[in-house]
Short mmCIF file of C-alpha atoms and ligand atoms in Angstrom, two decimals:
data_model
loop_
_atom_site.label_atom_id
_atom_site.label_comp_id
_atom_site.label_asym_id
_atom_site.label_seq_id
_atom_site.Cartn_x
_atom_site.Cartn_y
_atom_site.Cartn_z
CA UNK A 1 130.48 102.07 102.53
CA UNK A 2 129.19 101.99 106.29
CA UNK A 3 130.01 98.80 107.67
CA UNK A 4 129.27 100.10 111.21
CA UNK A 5 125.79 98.95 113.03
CA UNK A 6 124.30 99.67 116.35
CA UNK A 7 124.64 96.28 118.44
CA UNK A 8 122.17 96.21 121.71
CA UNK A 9 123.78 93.08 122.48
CA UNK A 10 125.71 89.84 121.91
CA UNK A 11 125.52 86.94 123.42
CA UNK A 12 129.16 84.83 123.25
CA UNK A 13 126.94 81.03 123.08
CA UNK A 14 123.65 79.72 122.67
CA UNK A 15 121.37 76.88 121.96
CA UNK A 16 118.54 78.52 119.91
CA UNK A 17 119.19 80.86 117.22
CA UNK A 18 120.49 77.98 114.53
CA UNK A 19 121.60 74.98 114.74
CA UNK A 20 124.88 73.79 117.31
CA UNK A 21 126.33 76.57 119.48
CA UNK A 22 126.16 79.53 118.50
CA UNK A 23 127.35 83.28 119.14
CA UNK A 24 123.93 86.00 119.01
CA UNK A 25 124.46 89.51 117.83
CA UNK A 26 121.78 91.63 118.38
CA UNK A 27 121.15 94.35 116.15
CA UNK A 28 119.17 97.78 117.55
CA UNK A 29 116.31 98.60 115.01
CA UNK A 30 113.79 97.16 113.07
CA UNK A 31 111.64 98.01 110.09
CA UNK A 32 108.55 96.14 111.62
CA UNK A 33 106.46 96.74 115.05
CA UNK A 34 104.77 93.57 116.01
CA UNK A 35 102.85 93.85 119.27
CA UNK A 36 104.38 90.27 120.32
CA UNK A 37 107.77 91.21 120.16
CA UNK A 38 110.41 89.88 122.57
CA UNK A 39 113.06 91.87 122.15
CA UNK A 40 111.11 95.49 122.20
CA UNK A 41 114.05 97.28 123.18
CA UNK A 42 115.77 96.66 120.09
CA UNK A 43 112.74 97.82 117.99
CA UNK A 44 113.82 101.60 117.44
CA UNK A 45 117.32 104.21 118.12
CA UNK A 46 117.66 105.70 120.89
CA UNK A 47 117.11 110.03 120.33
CA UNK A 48 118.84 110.50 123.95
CA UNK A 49 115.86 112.03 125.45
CA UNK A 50 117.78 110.91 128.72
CA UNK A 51 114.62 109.86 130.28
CA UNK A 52 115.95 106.90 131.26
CA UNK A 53 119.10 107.93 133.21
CA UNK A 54 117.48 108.86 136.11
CA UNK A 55 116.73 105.53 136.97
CA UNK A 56 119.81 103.80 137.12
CA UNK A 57 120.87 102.48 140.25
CA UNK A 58 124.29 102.08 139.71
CA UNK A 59 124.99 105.77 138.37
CA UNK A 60 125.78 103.69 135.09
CA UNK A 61 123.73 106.32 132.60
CA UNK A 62 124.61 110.13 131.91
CA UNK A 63 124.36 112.76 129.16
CA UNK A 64 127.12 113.89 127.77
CA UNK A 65 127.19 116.86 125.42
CA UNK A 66 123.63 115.99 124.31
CA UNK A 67 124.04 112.29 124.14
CA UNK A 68 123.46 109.72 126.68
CA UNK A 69 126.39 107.49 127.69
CA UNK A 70 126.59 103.79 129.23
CA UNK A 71 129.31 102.53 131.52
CA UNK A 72 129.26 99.33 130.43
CA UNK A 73 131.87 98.26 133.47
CA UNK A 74 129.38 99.39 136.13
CA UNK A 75 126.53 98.51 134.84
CA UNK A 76 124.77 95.97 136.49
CA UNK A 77 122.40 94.32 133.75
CA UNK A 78 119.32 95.15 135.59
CA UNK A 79 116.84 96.44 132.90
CA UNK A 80 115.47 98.93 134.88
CA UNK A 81 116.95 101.87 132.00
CA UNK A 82 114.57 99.68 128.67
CA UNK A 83 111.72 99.18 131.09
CA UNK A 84 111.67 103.19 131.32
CA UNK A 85 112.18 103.92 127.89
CA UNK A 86 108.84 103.79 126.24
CA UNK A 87 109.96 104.31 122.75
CA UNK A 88 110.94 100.42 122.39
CA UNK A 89 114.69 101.45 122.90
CA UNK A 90 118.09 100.61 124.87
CA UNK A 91 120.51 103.44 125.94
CA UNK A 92 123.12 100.35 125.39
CA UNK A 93 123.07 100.06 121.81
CA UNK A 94 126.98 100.79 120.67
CA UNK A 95 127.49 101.23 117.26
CA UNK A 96 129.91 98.68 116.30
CA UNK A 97 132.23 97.59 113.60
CA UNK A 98 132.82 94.15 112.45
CA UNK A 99 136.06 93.80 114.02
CA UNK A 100 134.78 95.53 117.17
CA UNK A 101 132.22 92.43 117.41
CA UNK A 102 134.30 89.62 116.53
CA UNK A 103 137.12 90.70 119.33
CA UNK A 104 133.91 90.50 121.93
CA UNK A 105 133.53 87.37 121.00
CA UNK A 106 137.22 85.79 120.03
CA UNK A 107 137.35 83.81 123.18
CA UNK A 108 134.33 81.64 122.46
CA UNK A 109 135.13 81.77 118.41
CA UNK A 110 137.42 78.43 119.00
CA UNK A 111 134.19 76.44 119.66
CA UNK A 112 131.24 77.56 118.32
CA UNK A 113 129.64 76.64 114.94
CA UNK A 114 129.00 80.22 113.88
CA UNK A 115 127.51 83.29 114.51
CA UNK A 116 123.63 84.26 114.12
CA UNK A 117 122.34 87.92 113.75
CA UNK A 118 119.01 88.98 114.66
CA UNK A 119 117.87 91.92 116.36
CA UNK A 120 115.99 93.98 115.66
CA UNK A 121 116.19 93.66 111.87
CA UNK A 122 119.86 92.82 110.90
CA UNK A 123 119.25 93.69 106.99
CA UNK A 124 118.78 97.02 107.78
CA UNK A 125 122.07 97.23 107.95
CA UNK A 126 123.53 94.87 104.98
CA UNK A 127 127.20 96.69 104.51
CA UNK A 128 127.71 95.30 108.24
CA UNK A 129 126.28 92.16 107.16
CA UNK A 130 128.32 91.43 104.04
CA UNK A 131 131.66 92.29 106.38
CA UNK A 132 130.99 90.54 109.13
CA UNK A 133 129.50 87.51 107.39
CA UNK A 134 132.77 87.26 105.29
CA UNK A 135 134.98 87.51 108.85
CA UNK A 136 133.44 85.04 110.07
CA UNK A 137 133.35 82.37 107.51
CA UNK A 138 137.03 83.08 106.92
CA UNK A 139 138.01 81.94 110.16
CA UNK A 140 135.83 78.63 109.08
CA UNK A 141 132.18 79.52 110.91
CA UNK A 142 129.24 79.43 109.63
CA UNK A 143 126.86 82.98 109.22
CA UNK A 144 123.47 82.81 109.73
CA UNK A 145 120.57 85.68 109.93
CA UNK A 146 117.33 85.83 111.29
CA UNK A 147 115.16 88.39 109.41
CA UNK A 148 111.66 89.03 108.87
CA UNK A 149 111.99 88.96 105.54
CA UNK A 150 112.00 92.37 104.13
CA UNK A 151 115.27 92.31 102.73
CA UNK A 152 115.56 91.73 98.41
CA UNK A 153 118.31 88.93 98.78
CA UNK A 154 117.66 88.40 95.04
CA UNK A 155 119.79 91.63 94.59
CA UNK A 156 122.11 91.26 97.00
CA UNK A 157 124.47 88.32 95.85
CA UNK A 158 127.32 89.84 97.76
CA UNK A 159 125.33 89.43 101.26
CA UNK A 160 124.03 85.66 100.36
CA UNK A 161 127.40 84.96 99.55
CA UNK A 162 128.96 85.06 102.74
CA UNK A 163 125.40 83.89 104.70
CA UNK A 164 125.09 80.18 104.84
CA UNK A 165 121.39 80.64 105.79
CA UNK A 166 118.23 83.00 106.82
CA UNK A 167 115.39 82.11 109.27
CA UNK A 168 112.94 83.97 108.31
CA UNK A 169 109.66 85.17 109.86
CA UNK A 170 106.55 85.02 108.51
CA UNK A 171 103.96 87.11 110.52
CA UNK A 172 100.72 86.13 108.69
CA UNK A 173 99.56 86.17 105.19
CA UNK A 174 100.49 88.92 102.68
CA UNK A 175 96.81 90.15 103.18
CA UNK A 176 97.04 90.43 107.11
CA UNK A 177 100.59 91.27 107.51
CA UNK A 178 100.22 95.02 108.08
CA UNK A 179 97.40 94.24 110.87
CA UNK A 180 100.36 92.15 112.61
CA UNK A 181 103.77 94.12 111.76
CA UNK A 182 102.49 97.25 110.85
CA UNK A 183 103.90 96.79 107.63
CA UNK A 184 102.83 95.53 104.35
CA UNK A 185 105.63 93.27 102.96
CA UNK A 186 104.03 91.92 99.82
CA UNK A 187 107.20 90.32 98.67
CA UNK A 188 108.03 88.01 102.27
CA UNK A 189 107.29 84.59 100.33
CA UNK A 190 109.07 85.56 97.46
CA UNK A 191 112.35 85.88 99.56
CA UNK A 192 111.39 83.15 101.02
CA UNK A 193 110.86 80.95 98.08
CA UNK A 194 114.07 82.49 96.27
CA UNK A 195 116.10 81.49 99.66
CA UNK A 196 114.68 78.20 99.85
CA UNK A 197 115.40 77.64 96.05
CA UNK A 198 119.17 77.53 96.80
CA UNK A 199 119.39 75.95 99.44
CA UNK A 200 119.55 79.11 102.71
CA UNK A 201 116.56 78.85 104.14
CA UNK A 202 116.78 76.71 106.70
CA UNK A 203 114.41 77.49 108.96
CA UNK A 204 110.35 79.48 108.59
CA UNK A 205 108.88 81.18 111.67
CA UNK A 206 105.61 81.96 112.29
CA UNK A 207 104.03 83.83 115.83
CA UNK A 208 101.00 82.49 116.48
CA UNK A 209 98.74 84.27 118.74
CA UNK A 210 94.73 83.14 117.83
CA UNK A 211 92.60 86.43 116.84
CA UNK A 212 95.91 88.48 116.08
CA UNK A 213 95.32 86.91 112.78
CA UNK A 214 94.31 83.91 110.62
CA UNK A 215 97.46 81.47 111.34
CA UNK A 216 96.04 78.47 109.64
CA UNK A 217 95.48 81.02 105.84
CA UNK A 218 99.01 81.94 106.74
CA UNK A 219 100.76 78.47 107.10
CA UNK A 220 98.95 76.96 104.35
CA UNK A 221 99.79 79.86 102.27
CA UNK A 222 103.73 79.59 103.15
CA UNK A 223 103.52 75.38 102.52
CA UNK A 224 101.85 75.57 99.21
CA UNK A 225 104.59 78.10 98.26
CA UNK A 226 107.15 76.81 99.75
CA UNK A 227 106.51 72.46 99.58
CA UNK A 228 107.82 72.27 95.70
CA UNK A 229 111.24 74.56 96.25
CA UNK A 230 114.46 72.81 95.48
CA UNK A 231 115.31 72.60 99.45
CA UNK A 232 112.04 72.98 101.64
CA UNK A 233 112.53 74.63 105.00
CA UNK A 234 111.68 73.47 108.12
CA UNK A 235 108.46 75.51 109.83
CA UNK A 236 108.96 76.28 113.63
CA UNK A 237 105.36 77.34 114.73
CA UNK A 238 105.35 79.19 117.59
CA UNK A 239 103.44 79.47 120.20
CA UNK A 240 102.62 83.08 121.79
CA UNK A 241 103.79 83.19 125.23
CA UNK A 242 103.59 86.77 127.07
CA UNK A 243 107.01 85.95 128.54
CA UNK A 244 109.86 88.62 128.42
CA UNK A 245 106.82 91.30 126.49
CA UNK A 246 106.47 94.45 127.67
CA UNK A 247 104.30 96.64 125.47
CA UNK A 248 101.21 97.67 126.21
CA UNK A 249 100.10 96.49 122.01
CA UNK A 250 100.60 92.87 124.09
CA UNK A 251 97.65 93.14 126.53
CA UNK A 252 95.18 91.92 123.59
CA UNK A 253 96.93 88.25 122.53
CA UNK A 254 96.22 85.22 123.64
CA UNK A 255 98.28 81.86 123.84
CA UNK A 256 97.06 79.38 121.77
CA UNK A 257 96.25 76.13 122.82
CA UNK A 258 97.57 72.57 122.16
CA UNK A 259 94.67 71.63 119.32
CA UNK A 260 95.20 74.96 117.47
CA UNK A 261 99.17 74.08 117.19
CA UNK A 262 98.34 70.40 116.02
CA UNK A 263 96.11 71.60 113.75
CA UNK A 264 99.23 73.92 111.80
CA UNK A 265 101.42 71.17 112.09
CA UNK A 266 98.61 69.21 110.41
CA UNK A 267 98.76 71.63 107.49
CA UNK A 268 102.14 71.72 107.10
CA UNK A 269 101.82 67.10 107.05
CA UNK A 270 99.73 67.74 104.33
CA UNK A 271 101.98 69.65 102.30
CA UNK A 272 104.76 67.75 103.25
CA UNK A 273 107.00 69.93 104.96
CA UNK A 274 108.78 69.18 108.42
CA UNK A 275 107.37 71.40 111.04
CA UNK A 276 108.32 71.71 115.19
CA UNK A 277 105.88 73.40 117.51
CA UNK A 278 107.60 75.70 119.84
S1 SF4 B 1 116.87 104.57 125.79
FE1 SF4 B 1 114.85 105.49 125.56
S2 SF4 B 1 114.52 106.73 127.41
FE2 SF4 B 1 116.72 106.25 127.28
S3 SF4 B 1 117.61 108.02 126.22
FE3 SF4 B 1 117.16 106.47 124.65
S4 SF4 B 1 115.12 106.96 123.84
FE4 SF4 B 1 115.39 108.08 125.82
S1 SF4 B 2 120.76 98.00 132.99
FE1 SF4 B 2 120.37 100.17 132.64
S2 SF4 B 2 119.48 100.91 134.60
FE2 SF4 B 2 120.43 98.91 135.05
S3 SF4 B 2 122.51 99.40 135.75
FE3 SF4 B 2 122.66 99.07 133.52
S4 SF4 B 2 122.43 101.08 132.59
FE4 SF4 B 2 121.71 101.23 134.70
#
């Protein structure tokens, strides 16, 4: 049993990862490397090269018998450390237990609705999952993940017990995913569709950047799945923006315009599921 994950961050309230106010943990590592990501310092573990301590200005970074070590109490949140790294890392990652997280955030815990984990890829670590998710609902929150949809939730009642719901990414259609992610994930609209069938899957995602891949194959492929489940989810469709992207993969994508978006919400219309352009 290792109920311990590395955290790169959390953030004690916010607007956008679920619905109501919510706290963010941030996971470090995922098992997918989309050139679009936001977050591409929480893409892989640090291996404490200790290229990165060198430029911190506030002496915040060392190496310490091999390993590289963060003051967290003088560090002054600049980024300058993940804009060195160029393996897509963080030399703040801590590895964390469930308790460790919820006493970060126990002051805000009165008045938020829940807590949301994304990342990175939160299912890679699922023993952390299953703890904290239980933690939190039994102080009466709610326990939401955002994945990409790798994970077998079919066989892994214990997890979707405690997790009142996943947003889930969809990166393109099964044929172009590994173009996008890297990955081929066959199975993504299978979770999906076994999610939305009882009722957690609140929310689909889909990136869309026009000539990374076909969005409108992808979108009508999730809606035709995805229109007769027992509890449809709502599609967010979002719109590429190079804001807060700092890999080089990113120089390539473009932002796609208004009459490209209308014209995936129109495909979702047709299939009769809710969608929000983003
Ligand atoms: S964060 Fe990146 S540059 Fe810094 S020690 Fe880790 S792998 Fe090396
Ligand atoms: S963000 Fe990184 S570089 Fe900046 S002060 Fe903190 S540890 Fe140092």
């Amino acid at each position: 049993m290792n109920s311990i994950a590395p955290i790169n961050r959390i953030l004690k309230s916010g607007f956008v990862d679920g619905p109501g106010n919510r706290g963010v943990v941030f996971v470090q590592g995922c098992n997918f490397d989309c050139p679009y990501c936001h977050n591409p310092e929480t893409i892989s573990l640090c291996d404490d090269c200790g290229v990165c301590v060198s430029v911190c200005p506030a002496g915040a970074l060392s190496v310490c018998d091999g390993r590289v070590a963060w003051k967290q109490e003088i560090c002054s949140l600049c980024d300058a450390c993940i804009k060195r790294c160029s393996k897509n890392s963080s030399p703040r990652a801590r590895r964390m237990r469930p308790s460790q997280v919820l006493d970060v955030l126990a002051d805000t815990l009165v008045y938020i609705r829940g807590i949301t984990v994304s990342g990175g890829e939160c299912t890679l670590y699922p023993e952390f999952l299953r703890a904290l998710g239980a933690e939190v609902r039994a102080r009466g929150r709610t326990f939401l993940l955002d994945s990409n949809g790798s994970y077998d939730f079919a066989a892994d009642s214990a997890l979707l017990e405690v997790v009142d719901g996943v947003m889930l990414d969809i990166k393109a259609s099964a044929r172009e995913h590994p173009a996008v992610s890297g990955r081929a994930a066959p199975h993504v609209l299978d979770r999906a569709a076994f999610l939305a069938e009882r009722g957690k899957l609140p929310e689909v995602r889909t990136v869309v950047s026009p000539g990374l891949f076909d969005a409108a194959v992808a979108v009508e492929e999730v809606c035709r799945r995805l229109a007769k489940a027992a509890s449809p989810p709502r599609y967010k469709l979002i719109r590429y923006r190079p804001i807060g992207v700092r890999r080089a993969a990113a120089a390539r994508l473009r932002e796609p315009d208004e009459a490209h978006m209308r014209a995936l919400a129109e495909i979702c219309d047709a299939f009769g599921i809710q969608s929000v352009i983003a």
